[in-house]
C-alpha atoms as a printed R data frame, in Angstrom:
    type eleno elety resid chain resno      x       y       z
1   ATOM     1    CA   MET     A     1 50.051 -50.921 -35.159
2   ATOM     2    CA   SER     A     2 51.802 -53.867 -34.844
3   ATOM     3    CA   ARG     A     3 51.475 -57.820 -34.375
4   ATOM     4    CA   ARG     A     4 49.069 -58.261 -31.905
5   ATOM     5    CA   PRO     A     5 50.194 -60.818 -28.902
6   ATOM     6    CA   ALA     A     6 47.455 -63.947 -27.508
7   ATOM     7    CA   PRO     A     7 44.391 -62.557 -26.415
8   ATOM     8    CA   SER     A     8 43.429 -62.446 -23.237
9   ATOM     9    CA   GLU     A     9 39.721 -62.349 -21.540
10  ATOM    10    CA   HIS     A    10 41.364 -61.226 -17.872
11  ATOM    11    CA   PRO     A    11 40.946 -57.771 -16.907
12  ATOM    12    CA   ALA     A    12 44.904 -56.142 -17.378
13  ATOM    13    CA   PRO     A    13 46.676 -54.419 -14.059
14  ATOM    14    CA   GLY     A    14 46.216 -51.277 -14.329
15  ATOM    15    CA   GLY     A    15 42.845 -51.002 -15.397
16  ATOM    16    CA   ALA     A    16 44.066 -51.173 -18.927
17  ATOM    17    CA   ALA     A    17 41.629 -52.332 -21.611
18  ATOM    18    CA   VAL     A    18 41.884 -56.236 -22.861
19  ATOM    19    CA   VAL     A    19 41.641 -57.222 -26.210
20  ATOM    20    CA   GLY     A    20 39.516 -60.496 -26.410
21  ATOM    21    CA   ASP     A    21 37.673 -62.181 -28.973
22  ATOM    22    CA   ARG     A    22 34.038 -62.297 -27.810
23  ATOM    23    CA   VAL     A    23 31.518 -61.433 -30.563
24  ATOM    24    CA   LEU     A    24 28.221 -60.916 -28.560
25  ATOM    25    CA   THR     A    25 29.119 -58.122 -26.915
26  ATOM    26    CA   LEU     A    26 26.642 -54.885 -26.072
27  ATOM    27    CA   PRO     A    27 29.703 -52.488 -28.008
28  ATOM    28    CA   ASN     A    28 29.659 -55.288 -31.301
29  ATOM    29    CA   MET     A    29 25.826 -54.929 -31.112
30  ATOM    30    CA   ILE     A    30 26.062 -51.214 -31.368
31  ATOM    31    CA   SER     A    31 28.373 -51.506 -34.032
32  ATOM    32    CA   PHE     A    32 25.476 -53.865 -35.932
33  ATOM    33    CA   VAL     A    33 22.960 -51.684 -35.320
34  ATOM    34    CA   ARG     A    34 24.785 -48.639 -36.809
35  ATOM    35    CA   LEU     A    35 26.095 -50.875 -39.889
36  ATOM    36    CA   VAL     A    36 22.932 -51.595 -40.673
37  ATOM    37    CA   GLY     A    37 21.979 -47.624 -40.383
38  ATOM    38    CA   VAL     A    38 23.689 -46.918 -43.528
39  ATOM    39    CA   PRO     A    39 21.538 -48.838 -46.111
40  ATOM    40    CA   LEU     A    40 18.724 -47.531 -44.521
41  ATOM    41    CA   PHE     A    41 19.634 -44.218 -45.082
42  ATOM    42    CA   LEU     A    42 20.683 -44.652 -48.523
43  ATOM    43    CA   TYR     A    43 17.063 -45.934 -48.860
44  ATOM    44    CA   LEU     A    44 15.730 -43.011 -47.115
45  ATOM    45    CA   PHE     A    45 17.553 -40.192 -48.882
46  ATOM    46    CA   LEU     A    46 17.971 -41.745 -52.411
47  ATOM    47    CA   VAL     A    47 14.816 -44.018 -52.982
48  ATOM    48    CA   VAL     A    48 12.157 -42.635 -51.152
49  ATOM    49    CA   LYS     A    49 13.318 -39.432 -50.323
50  ATOM    50    CA   ALA     A    50 12.381 -38.896 -47.101
51  ATOM    51    CA   ASP     A    51 14.960 -36.583 -45.686
52  ATOM    52    CA   VAL     A    52 13.459 -36.016 -42.286
53  ATOM    53    CA   ALA     A    53 13.951 -39.645 -41.332
54  ATOM    54    CA   ALA     A    54 17.206 -40.055 -43.535
55  ATOM    55    CA   ILE     A    55 18.337 -36.476 -41.201
56  ATOM    56    CA   VAL     A    56 17.285 -38.834 -37.979
57  ATOM    57    CA   VAL     A    57 19.448 -41.821 -39.122
58  ATOM    58    CA   LEU     A    58 22.396 -39.526 -40.148
59  ATOM    59    CA   ALA     A    59 22.349 -37.967 -36.293
60  ATOM    60    CA   VAL     A    60 21.468 -41.414 -34.708
61  ATOM    61    CA   GLY     A    61 24.551 -43.071 -36.159
62  ATOM    62    CA   GLY     A    62 26.889 -40.274 -35.672
63  ATOM    63    CA   THR     A    63 26.170 -39.461 -32.448
64  ATOM    64    CA   SER     A    64 26.374 -42.948 -31.303
65  ATOM    65    CA   ASP     A    65 29.756 -42.813 -32.748
66  ATOM    66    CA   TRP     A    66 31.298 -42.556 -29.267
67  ATOM    67    CA   VAL     A    67 28.718 -44.620 -27.226
68  ATOM    68    CA   ASP     A    68 30.100 -48.609 -28.252
69  ATOM    69    CA   GLY     A    69 33.814 -47.805 -27.994
70  ATOM    70    CA   TRP     A    70 32.646 -46.241 -24.246
71  ATOM    71    CA   ILE     A    71 30.939 -48.939 -23.661
72  ATOM    72    CA   ALA     A    72 33.500 -51.253 -24.374
73  ATOM    73    CA   ARG     A    73 36.057 -49.652 -22.295
74  ATOM    74    CA   ARG     A    74 33.711 -48.922 -18.869
75  ATOM    75    CA   LEU     A    75 32.497 -52.977 -19.561
76  ATOM    76    CA   GLN     A    76 35.915 -54.359 -20.204
77  ATOM    77    CA   GLN     A    77 34.198 -55.427 -23.276
78  ATOM    78    CA   VAL     A    78 37.103 -54.457 -25.775
79  ATOM    79    CA   SER     A    79 37.124 -56.862 -28.843
80  ATOM    80    CA   ARG     A    80 39.245 -57.604 -31.742
81  ATOM    81    CA   LEU     A    81 35.636 -57.898 -33.358
82  ATOM    82    CA   GLY     A    82 34.852 -54.321 -32.195
83  ATOM    83    CA   GLU     A    83 38.051 -52.613 -33.144
84  ATOM    84    CA   LEU     A    84 37.390 -53.557 -36.911
85  ATOM    85    CA   LEU     A    85 33.437 -52.953 -37.160
86  ATOM    86    CA   ASP     A    86 33.680 -49.568 -35.147
87  ATOM    87    CA   PRO     A    87 36.446 -47.963 -37.943
88  ATOM    88    CA   LEU     A    88 34.101 -49.412 -40.512
89  ATOM    89    CA   ALA     A    89 30.856 -48.629 -39.715
90  ATOM    90    CA   ASP     A    90 32.638 -44.667 -39.164
91  ATOM    91    CA   ARG     A    91 33.907 -45.168 -42.752
92  ATOM    92    CA   LEU     A    92 30.779 -46.974 -44.709
93  ATOM    93    CA   TYR     A    93 28.886 -43.770 -42.586
94  ATOM    94    CA   ILE     A    94 31.017 -41.229 -44.357
95  ATOM    95    CA   LEU     A    95 31.508 -42.736 -47.456
96  ATOM    96    CA   ALA     A    96 27.294 -43.833 -48.146
97  ATOM    97    CA   THR     A    97 26.571 -40.359 -46.838
98  ATOM    98    CA   LEU     A    98 29.212 -38.797 -49.551
99  ATOM    99    CA   LEU     A    99 28.191 -40.365 -52.627
100 ATOM   100    CA   ALA     A   100 24.359 -40.011 -51.386
101 ATOM   101    CA   PHE     A   101 24.616 -36.041 -50.808
102 ATOM   102    CA   THR     A   102 26.881 -35.689 -53.941
103 ATOM   103    CA   ALA     A   103 24.253 -37.567 -56.502
104 ATOM   104    CA   ARG     A   104 21.464 -35.128 -54.853
105 ATOM   105    CA   GLU     A   105 23.726 -32.087 -55.188
106 ATOM   106    CA   VAL     A   106 23.694 -31.546 -50.942
107 ATOM   107    CA   VAL     A   107 27.736 -31.238 -51.208
108 ATOM   108    CA   PRO     A   108 29.806 -30.652 -54.449
109 ATOM   109    CA   TRP     A   109 31.943 -33.419 -55.801
110 ATOM   110    CA   GLN     A   110 35.454 -31.577 -54.679
111 ATOM   111    CA   PHE     A   111 34.578 -32.146 -51.450
112 ATOM   112    CA   THR     A   112 33.333 -35.635 -51.965
113 ATOM   113    CA   GLY     A   113 37.105 -36.082 -54.132
114 ATOM   114    CA   ALA     A   114 38.912 -34.506 -51.605
115 ATOM   115    CA   LEU     A   115 37.857 -37.260 -48.831
116 ATOM   116    CA   LEU     A   116 37.642 -40.012 -51.133
117 ATOM   117    CA   ALA     A   117 41.155 -39.523 -51.660
118 ATOM   118    CA   ARG     A   118 42.544 -39.234 -48.544
119 ATOM   119    CA   GLU     A   119 40.758 -43.288 -48.156
120 ATOM   120    CA   LEU     A   120 43.136 -44.483 -51.247
121 ATOM   121    CA   LEU     A   121 46.015 -42.957 -49.316
122 ATOM   122    CA   LEU     A   122 45.222 -44.927 -46.348
123 ATOM   123    CA   LEU     A   123 44.510 -47.941 -48.468
124 ATOM   124    CA   GLY     A   124 47.390 -48.028 -50.166
125 ATOM   125    CA   SER     A   125 49.465 -47.652 -46.663
126 ATOM   126    CA   LEU     A   126 47.792 -50.236 -45.048
127 ATOM   127    CA   ALA     A   127 48.409 -52.674 -48.090
128 ATOM   128    CA   VAL     A   128 52.116 -52.113 -47.335
129 ATOM   129    CA   LEU     A   129 52.118 -52.769 -43.857
130 ATOM   130    CA   ARG     A   130 50.442 -55.839 -43.895
131 ATOM   131    CA   ARG     A   131 52.943 -57.131 -47.157
132 ATOM   132    CA   TYR     A   132 55.310 -56.571 -43.708
133 ATOM   133    CA   GLY     A   133 53.236 -58.560 -41.468
134 ATOM   134    CA   TYR     A   134 51.438 -55.699 -39.727
135 ATOM   135    CA   GLY     A   135 47.399 -55.311 -39.437
136 ATOM   136    CA   PRO     A   136 45.782 -52.099 -39.445
137 ATOM   137    CA   PRO     A   137 46.987 -48.660 -37.359
138 ATOM   138    CA   PRO     A   138 45.303 -48.479 -34.258
139 ATOM   139    CA   VAL     A   139 42.848 -45.387 -34.174
140 ATOM   140    CA   HIS     A   140 44.656 -42.267 -33.414
141 ATOM   141    CA   TYR     A   141 43.035 -39.637 -31.405
142 ATOM   142    CA   VAL     A   142 43.124 -36.786 -34.455
143 ATOM   143    CA   GLY     A   143 40.465 -39.108 -36.803
144 ATOM   144    CA   LYS     A   144 38.114 -40.022 -34.495
145 ATOM   145    CA   THR     A   145 37.644 -36.319 -33.725
146 ATOM   146    CA   ALA     A   146 37.731 -35.402 -37.607
147 ATOM   147    CA   THR     A   147 35.486 -38.736 -38.084
148 ATOM   148    CA   PHE     A   148 33.428 -37.027 -35.467
149 ATOM   149    CA   LEU     A   149 32.943 -33.724 -36.747
150 ATOM   150    CA   LEU     A   150 32.375 -35.132 -39.881
151 ATOM   151    CA   LEU     A   151 29.016 -37.485 -38.594
152 ATOM   152    CA   ALA     A   152 27.624 -34.219 -37.143
153 ATOM   153    CA   ALA     A   153 28.254 -32.587 -40.324
154 ATOM   154    CA   PHE     A   154 26.314 -34.405 -42.124
155 ATOM   155    CA   PRO     A   155 23.091 -34.466 -40.689
156 ATOM   156    CA   ILE     A   156 23.292 -30.576 -40.179
157 ATOM   157    CA   LEU     A   157 24.134 -30.342 -44.286
158 ATOM   158    CA   LEU     A   158 21.055 -32.131 -44.722
159 ATOM   159    CA   LEU     A   159 18.874 -30.501 -42.589
160 ATOM   160    CA   ALA     A   160 20.198 -27.068 -44.416
161 ATOM   161    CA   ALA     A   161 19.598 -28.851 -47.749
162 ATOM   162    CA   ALA     A   162 16.010 -30.002 -46.382
163 ATOM   163    CA   ALA     A   163 14.884 -26.444 -44.305
164 ATOM   164    CA   PRO     A   164 14.824 -23.761 -46.255
165 ATOM   165    CA   ARG     A   165 13.563 -21.786 -43.328
166 ATOM   166    CA   VAL     A   166 16.872 -22.632 -41.243
167 ATOM   167    CA   ALA     A   167 19.427 -22.648 -44.421
168 ATOM   168    CA   THR     A   168 21.233 -20.041 -44.060
169 ATOM   169    CA   ALA     A   169 22.580 -20.773 -39.756
170 ATOM   170    CA   ALA     A   170 22.260 -24.865 -40.464
171 ATOM   171    CA   GLY     A   171 25.031 -24.327 -43.843
172 ATOM   172    CA   ALA     A   172 27.061 -22.038 -41.812
173 ATOM   173    CA   ILE     A   173 27.496 -24.658 -38.779
174 ATOM   174    CA   GLY     A   174 27.592 -27.657 -41.039
175 ATOM   175    CA   TRP     A   175 30.269 -26.670 -43.352
176 ATOM   176    CA   GLY     A   176 32.654 -24.956 -40.210
177 ATOM   177    CA   LEU     A   177 32.221 -29.013 -39.104
178 ATOM   178    CA   ALA     A   178 32.769 -30.210 -42.519
179 ATOM   179    CA   TRP     A   179 35.872 -28.071 -43.098
180 ATOM   180    CA   TRP     A   180 37.419 -28.337 -39.878
181 ATOM   181    CA   GLY     A   181 36.862 -32.246 -40.196
182 ATOM   182    CA   LEU     A   182 38.361 -32.411 -43.927
183 ATOM   183    CA   VAL     A   183 41.439 -30.961 -42.697
184 ATOM   184    CA   LEU     A   184 41.850 -32.812 -39.597
185 ATOM   185    CA   TYR     A   185 41.109 -36.171 -41.667
186 ATOM   186    CA   TRP     A   186 44.390 -35.321 -43.776
187 ATOM   187    CA   VAL     A   187 45.987 -34.861 -40.611
188 ATOM   188    CA   ALA     A   188 45.333 -37.937 -39.196
189 ATOM   189    CA   GLY     A   189 45.994 -39.753 -42.468
190 ATOM   190    CA   ALA     A   190 49.447 -37.788 -42.664
191 ATOM   191    CA   MET     A   191 50.407 -39.568 -39.443
192 ATOM   192    CA   TYR     A   192 49.210 -43.069 -40.286
193 ATOM   193    CA   VAL     A   193 51.048 -42.751 -43.125
194 ATOM   194    CA   VAL     A   194 54.239 -41.597 -41.442
195 ATOM   195    CA   GLN     A   195 53.980 -44.263 -38.794
196 ATOM   196    CA   ALA     A   196 53.569 -46.729 -41.834
197 ATOM   197    CA   GLY     A   197 56.591 -45.541 -42.841
198 ATOM   198    CA   ARG     A   198 58.138 -45.820 -40.121
199 ATOM   199    CA   LEU     A   199 57.603 -49.435 -39.199
200 ATOM   200    CA   VAL     A   200 58.299 -50.161 -42.586
201 ATOM   201    CA   ARG     A   201 62.079 -48.870 -42.648
202 ATOM   202    CA   ALA     A   202 62.562 -50.512 -39.006
203 ATOM   203    CA   MET     A   203 61.771 -54.075 -40.605
204 ATOM   204    CA   ARG     A   204 63.480 -53.634 -43.645
205 ATOM   205    CA   ALA     A   205 66.543 -52.807 -41.413
206 ATOM   206    CA   ARG     A   206 65.826 -55.243 -39.442
207 ATOM   207    CA   ARG     A   207 65.810 -58.375 -42.503
208 ATOM   208    CA   ALA     A   208 68.819 -57.073 -43.954
209 ATOM   209    CA   GLY     A   209 70.403 -57.133 -41.081
210 ATOM   210    CA   ALA     A   210 69.498 -60.701 -40.316
211 ATOM   211    CA   GLY     A   211 70.273 -61.757 -43.917
212 ATOM   212    CA   ALA     A   212 73.894 -59.974 -43.035
213 ATOM   213    CA   ALA     A   213 74.297 -62.316 -39.681
214 ATOM   214    CA   ALA     A   214 73.183 -65.697 -42.168
């Protein structure tokens, strides 16, 4: 979470991923497809009530969460656009699924409210960081784990609601993943807030030192 250096398309020494400005890359195409899956899921789930097809869209969107990042690192196609698209797709999947599930009473509104409150906290932190010239924080592995758990939980919860024969087992598995995901989602949010606070304090100290020197 810092001011980013000028982009480079050349491999970094030691095998470190280099962030470039390319747009038409395979990982970015996968992220675009995942974004298209969000309105498709909402249409299938809320409009035509095709729950089986909605489960498939959710499962594909959730299980492909790690694919674009893995391919980007493997093919050295890490890009600034990809760094924005990947978490954007994750958040849109989570928010769209939560709102749709709440509308059809698959999940209680309290669960949705807890996740939305975390998003509002993070948005506030991002707004403060931008005032001090910083961009979005890098995705932490705790946050990625929480996102994976939530995206894995949603199709299982939908399966529990749509298939009474497996409702008990699917519900237990789905809610186990969902609650762990919620806890880790808040842990990751707290880590981002603490990191943002440190950056803001450091920037204030530098500005105060520069003002005193002047």
